[in-house]
PDB file of C-alpha atoms in Angstrom:
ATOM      1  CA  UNK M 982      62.350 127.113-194.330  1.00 66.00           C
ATOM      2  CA  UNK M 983      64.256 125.461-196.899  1.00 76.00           C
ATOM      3  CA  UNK M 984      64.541 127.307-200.161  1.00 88.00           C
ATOM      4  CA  UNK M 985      65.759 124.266-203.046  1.00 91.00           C
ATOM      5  CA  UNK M 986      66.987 125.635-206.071  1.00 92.00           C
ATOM      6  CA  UNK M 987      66.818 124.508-209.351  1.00 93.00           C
ATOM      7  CA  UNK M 988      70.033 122.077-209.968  1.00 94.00           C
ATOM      8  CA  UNK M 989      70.767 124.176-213.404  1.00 93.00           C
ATOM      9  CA  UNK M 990      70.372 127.709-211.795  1.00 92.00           C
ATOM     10  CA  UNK M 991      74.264 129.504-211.561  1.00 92.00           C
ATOM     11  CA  UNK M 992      74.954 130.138-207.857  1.00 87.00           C
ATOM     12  CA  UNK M 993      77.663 132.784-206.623  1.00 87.00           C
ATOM     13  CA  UNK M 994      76.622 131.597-202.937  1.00 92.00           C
ATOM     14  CA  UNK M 995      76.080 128.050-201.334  1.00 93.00           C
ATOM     15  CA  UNK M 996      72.089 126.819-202.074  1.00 93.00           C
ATOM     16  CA  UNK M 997      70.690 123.734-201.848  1.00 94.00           C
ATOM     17  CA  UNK M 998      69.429 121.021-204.039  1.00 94.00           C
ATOM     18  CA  UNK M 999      67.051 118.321-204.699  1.00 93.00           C
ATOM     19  CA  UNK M1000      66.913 115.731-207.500  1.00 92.00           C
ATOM     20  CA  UNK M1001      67.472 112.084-208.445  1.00 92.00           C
ATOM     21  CA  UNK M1002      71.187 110.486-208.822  1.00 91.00           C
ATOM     22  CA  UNK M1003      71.881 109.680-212.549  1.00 90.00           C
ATOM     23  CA  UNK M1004      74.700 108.195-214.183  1.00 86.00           C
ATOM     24  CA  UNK M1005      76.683 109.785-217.469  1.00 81.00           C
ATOM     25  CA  UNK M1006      76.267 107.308-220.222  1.00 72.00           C
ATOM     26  CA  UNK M1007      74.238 104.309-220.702  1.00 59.00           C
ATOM     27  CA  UNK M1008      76.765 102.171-218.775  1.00 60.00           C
ATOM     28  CA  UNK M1009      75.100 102.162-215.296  1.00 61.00           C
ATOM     29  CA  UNK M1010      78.750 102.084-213.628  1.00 70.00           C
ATOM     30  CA  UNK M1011      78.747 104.735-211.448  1.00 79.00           C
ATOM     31  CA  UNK M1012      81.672 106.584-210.481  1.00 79.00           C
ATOM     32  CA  UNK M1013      82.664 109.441-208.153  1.00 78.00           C
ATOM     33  CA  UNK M1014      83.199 111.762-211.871  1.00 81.00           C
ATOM     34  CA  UNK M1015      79.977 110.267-213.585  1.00 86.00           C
ATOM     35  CA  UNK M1016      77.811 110.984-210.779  1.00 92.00           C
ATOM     36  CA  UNK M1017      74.914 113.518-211.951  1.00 93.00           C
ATOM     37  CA  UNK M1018      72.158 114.950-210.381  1.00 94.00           C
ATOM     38  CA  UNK M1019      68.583 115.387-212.238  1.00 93.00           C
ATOM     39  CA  UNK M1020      66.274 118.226-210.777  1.00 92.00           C
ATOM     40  CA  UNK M1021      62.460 117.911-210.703  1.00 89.00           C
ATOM     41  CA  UNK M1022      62.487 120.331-213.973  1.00 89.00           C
ATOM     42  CA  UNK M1023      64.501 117.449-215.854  1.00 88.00           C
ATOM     43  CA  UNK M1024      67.947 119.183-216.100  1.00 92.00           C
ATOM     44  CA  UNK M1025      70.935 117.295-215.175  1.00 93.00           C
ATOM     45  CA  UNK M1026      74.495 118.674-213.996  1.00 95.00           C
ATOM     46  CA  UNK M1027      77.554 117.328-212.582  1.00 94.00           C
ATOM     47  CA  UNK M1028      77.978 116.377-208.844  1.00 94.00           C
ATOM     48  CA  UNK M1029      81.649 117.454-207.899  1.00 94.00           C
ATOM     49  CA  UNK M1030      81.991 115.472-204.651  1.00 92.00           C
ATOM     50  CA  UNK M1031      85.781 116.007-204.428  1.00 91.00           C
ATOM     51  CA  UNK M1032      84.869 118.313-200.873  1.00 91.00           C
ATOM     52  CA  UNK M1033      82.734 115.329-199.123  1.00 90.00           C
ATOM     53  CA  UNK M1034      84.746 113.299-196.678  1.00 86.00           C
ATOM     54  CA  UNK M1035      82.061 110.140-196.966  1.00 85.00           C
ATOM     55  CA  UNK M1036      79.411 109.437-199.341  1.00 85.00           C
ATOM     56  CA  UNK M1037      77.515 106.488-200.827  1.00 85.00           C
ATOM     57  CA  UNK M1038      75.190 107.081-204.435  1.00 87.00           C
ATOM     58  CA  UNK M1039      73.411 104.715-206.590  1.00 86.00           C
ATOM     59  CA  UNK M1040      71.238 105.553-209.571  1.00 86.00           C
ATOM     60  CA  UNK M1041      67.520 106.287-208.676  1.00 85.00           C
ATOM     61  CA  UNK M1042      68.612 107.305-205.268  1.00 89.00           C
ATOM     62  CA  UNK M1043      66.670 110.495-204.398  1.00 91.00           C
ATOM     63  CA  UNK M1044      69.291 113.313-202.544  1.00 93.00           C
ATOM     64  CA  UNK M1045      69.752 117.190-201.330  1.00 93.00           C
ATOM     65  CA  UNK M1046      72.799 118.433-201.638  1.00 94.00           C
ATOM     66  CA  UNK M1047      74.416 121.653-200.672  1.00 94.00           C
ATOM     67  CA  UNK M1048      76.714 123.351-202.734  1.00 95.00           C
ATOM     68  CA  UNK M1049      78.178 126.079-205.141  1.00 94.00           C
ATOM     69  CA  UNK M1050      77.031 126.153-208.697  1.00 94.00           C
ATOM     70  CA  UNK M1051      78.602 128.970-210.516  1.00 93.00           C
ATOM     71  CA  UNK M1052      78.464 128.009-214.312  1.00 93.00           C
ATOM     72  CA  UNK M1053      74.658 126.335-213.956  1.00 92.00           C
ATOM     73  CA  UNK M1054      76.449 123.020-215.059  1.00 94.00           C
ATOM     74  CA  UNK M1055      78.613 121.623-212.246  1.00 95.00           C
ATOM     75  CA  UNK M1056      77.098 121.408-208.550  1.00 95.00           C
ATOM     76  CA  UNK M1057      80.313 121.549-206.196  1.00 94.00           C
ATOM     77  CA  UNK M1058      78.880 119.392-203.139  1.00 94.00           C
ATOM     78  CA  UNK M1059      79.927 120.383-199.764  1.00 94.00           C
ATOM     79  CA  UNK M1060      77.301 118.174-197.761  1.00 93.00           C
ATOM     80  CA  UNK M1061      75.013 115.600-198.990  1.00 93.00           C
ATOM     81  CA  UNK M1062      72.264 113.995-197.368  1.00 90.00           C
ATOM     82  CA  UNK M1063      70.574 110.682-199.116  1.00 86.00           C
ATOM     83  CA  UNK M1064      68.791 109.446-195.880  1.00 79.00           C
ATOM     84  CA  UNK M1065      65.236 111.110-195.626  1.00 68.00           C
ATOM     85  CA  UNK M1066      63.382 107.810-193.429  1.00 70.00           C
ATOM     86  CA  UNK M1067      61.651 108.325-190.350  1.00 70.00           C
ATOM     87  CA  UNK M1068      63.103 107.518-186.920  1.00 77.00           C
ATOM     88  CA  UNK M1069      62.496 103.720-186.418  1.00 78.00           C
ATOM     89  CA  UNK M1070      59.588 103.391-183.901  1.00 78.00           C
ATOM     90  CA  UNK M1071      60.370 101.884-180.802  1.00 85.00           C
ATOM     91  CA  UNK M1072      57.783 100.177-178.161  1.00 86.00           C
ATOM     92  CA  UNK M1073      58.128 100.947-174.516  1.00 88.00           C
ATOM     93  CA  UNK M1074      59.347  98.050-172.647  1.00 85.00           C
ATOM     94  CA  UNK M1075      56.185  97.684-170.294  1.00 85.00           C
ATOM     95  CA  UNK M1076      54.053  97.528-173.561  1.00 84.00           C
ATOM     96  CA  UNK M1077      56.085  94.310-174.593  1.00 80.00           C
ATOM     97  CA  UNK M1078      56.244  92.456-171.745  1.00 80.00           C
ATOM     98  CA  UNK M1079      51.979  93.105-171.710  1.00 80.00           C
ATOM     99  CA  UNK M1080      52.069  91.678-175.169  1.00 76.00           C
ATOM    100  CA  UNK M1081      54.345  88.693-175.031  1.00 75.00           C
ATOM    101  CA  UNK M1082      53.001  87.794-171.603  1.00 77.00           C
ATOM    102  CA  UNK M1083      49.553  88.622-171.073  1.00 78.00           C
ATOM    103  CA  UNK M1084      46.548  85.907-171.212  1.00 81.00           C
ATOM    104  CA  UNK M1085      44.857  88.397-173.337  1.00 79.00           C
ATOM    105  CA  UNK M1086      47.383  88.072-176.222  1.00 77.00           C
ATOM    106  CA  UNK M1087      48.344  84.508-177.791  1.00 74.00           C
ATOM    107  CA  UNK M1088      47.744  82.977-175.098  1.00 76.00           C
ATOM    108  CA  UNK M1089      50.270  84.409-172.853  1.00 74.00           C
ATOM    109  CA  UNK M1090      53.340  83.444-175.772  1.00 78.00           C
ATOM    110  CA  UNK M1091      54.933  85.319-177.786  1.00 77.00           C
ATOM    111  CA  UNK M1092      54.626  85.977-181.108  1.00 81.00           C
ATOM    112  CA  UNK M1093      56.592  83.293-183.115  1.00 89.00           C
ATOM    113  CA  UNK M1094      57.476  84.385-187.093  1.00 93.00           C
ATOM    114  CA  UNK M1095      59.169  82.551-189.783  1.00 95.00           C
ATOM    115  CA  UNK M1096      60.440  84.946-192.938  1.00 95.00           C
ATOM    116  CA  UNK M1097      62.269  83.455-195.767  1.00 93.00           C
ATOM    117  CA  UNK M1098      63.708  84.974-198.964  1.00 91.00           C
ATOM    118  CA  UNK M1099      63.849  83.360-202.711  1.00 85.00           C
ATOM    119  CA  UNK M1100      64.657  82.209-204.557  1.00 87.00           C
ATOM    120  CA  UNK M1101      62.599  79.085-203.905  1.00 87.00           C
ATOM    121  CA  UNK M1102      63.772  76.923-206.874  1.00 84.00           C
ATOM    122  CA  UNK M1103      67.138  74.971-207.072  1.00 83.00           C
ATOM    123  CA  UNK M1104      69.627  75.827-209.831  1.00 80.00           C
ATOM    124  CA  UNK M1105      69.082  72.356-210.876  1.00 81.00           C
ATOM    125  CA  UNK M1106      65.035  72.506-211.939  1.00 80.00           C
ATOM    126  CA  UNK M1107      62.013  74.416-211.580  1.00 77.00           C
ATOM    127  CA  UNK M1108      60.088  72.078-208.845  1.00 80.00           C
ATOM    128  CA  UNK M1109      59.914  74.475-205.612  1.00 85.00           C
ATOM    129  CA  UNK M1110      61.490  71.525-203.523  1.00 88.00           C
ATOM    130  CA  UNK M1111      62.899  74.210-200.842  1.00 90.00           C
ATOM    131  CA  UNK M1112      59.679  76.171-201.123  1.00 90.00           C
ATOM    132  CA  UNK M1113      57.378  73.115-200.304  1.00 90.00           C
ATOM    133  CA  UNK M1114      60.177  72.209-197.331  1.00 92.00           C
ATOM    134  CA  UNK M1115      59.478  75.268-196.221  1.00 93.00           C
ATOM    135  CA  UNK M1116      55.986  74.737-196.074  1.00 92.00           C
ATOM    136  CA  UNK M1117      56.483  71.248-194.417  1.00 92.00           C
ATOM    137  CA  UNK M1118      57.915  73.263-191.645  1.00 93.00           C
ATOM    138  CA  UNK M1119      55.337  76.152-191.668  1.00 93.00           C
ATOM    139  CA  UNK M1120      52.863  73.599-191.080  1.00 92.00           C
ATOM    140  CA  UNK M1121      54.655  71.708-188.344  1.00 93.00           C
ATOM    141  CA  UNK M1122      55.814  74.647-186.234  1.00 92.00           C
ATOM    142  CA  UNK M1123      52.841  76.601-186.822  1.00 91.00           C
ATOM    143  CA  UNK M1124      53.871  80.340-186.378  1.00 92.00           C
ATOM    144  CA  UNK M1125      51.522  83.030-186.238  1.00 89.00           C
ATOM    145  CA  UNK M1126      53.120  85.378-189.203  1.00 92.00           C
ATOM    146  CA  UNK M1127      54.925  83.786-192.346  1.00 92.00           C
ATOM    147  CA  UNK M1128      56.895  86.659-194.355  1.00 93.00           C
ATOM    148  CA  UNK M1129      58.014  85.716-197.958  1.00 90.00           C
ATOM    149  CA  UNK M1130      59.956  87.682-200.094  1.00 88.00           C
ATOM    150  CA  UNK M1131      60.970  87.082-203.850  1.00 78.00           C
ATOM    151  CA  UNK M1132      62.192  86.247-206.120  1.00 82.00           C
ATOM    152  CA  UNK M1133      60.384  83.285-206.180  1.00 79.00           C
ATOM    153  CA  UNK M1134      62.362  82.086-209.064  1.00 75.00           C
ATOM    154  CA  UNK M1135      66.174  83.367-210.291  1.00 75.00           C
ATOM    155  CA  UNK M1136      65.233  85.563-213.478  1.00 70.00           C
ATOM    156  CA  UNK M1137      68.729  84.207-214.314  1.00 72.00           C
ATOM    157  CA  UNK M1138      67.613  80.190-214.077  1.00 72.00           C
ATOM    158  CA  UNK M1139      69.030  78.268-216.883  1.00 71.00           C
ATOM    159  CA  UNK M1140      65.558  76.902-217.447  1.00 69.00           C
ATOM    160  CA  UNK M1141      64.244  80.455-217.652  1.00 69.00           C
ATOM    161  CA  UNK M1142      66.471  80.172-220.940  1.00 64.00           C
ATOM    162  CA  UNK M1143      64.709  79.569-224.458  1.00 59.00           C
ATOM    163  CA  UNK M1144      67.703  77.764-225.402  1.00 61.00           C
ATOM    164  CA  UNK M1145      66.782  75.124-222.917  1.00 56.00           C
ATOM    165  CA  UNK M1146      63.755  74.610-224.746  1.00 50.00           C
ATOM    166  CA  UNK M1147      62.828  70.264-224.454  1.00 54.00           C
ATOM    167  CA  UNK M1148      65.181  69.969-222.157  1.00 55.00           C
ATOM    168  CA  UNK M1149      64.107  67.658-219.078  1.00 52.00           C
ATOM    169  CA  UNK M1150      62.217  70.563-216.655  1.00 50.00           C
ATOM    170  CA  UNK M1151      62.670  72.955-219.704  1.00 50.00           C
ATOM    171  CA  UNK M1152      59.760  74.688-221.425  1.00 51.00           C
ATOM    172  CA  UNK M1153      58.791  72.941-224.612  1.00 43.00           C
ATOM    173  CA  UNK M1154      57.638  75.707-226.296  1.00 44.00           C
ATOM    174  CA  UNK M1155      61.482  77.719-225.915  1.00 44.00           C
ATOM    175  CA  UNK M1156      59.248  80.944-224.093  1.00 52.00           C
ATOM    176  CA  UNK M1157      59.849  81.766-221.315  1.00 53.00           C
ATOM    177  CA  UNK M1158      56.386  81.121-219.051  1.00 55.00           C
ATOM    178  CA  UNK M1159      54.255  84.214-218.345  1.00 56.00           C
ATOM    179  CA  UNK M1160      55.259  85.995-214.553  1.00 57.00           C
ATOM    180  CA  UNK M1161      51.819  86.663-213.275  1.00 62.00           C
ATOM    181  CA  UNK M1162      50.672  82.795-214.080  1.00 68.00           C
ATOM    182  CA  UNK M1163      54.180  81.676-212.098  1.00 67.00           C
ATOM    183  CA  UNK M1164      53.116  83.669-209.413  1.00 68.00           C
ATOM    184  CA  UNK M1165      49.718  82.252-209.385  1.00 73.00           C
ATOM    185  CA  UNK M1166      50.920  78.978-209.635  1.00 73.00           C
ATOM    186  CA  UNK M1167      52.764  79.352-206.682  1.00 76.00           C
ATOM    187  CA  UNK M1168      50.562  81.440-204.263  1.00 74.00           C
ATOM    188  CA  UNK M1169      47.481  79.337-205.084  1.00 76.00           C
ATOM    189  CA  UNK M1170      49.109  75.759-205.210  1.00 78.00           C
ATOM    190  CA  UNK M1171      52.103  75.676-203.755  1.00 82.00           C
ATOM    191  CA  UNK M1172      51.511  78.329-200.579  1.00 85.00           C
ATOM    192  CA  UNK M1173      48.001  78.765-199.802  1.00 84.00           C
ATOM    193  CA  UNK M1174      46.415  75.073-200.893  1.00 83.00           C
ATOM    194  CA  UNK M1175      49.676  73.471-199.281  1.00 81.00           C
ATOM    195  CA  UNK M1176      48.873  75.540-195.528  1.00 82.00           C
ATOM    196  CA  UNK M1177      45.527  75.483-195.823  1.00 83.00           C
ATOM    197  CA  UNK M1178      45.965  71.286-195.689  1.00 79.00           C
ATOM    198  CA  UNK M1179      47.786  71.399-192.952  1.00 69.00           C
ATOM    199  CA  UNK M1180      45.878  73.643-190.517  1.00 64.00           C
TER     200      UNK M1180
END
């Protein structure tokens, strides 16, 4: 069994450790000398990662490490493993061939899928033109699955910008509109009223 130590506990011998990557100042550049690690009892210390041949951090990222900590302040890594998913399933090849040829399933076709990601807006206004394309196609091609990820506008749009305020496709009021009624604008107007026409 493994026995995780506390990052902040002095080590004569190798142990191992679990805790969150951090970064040393408020900057949120991270560096191979401003790389900390915080332990589920809130201490941070140093990650020394001179000793690892190949390594990739980023703030948030959840690690175990193995290492020497002698002083309680400075973890010197030896190994460090940031990759905790599950294998990735795999379906026996009989299985698909039942499922993408079968009567019993679609018909006998396959499964047909459209995904798209945002954002869904041009840089030029706040109309959803590609979106609704999108949906023009949806409804043409009729898959079975539609997958859409945000964002479904650029957080970063000019027009997202108080200081565009009156501006033609602006907001007149210089606020910025409120997320969740964006969101339901587009779900229940855009998506769902838009698909629902053309089924």
């Amino acid at each position: 069994e493994l026995q995780v130590s506390p990052v902040n506990m002095p080590a004569q011998d190798k142990a191992w450790y679990c805790g969150r990557i951090c970064c040393e100042g408020d900057s949120g550049a991270i560096n191979a000398s401003s790389v900390l690690l915080e332990g589920a009892n809130g201490k941070r210390v140093h990650l020394d990662l001179v000793h690892v041949a190949q390594f990739a951090v980023f703030p948030g990222q959840i690690v175990v490490v193995r290492g020497n900590n002698t002083t309680g302040e400075t973890i010197i890594v030896h190994e460090i493993w940031s990759d905790a998913s599950l294998p990735m399933p795999t379906t026996p090849a009989d299985k698909m061939a039942t499922w993408n040829e079968s009567e019993a399933f679609l018909g006998g076709m396959p499964l047909s899928m459209v995904m798209a990601s945002g954002p869904f807006t041009s840089s030029t206004d706040l109309t959803y033109k590609p979106l609704e394309d999108l949906l023009d196609h949806v409804v043409e091609q009729k898959p079975d699955v539609v997958i859409l990820t945000g964002p479904f506008v650029d957080c970063k749009h000019r027009y997202l910008n108080p200081e565009s305020a009156g501006s033609l496709g602006g907001f007149s009021n210089g606020d910025p509109p409120d997320s969740l009624q964006v969101v339901r604008h587009v779900m229940r107007d855009l998506i769902i009223e838009r698909l629902s026409a053309g089924s």
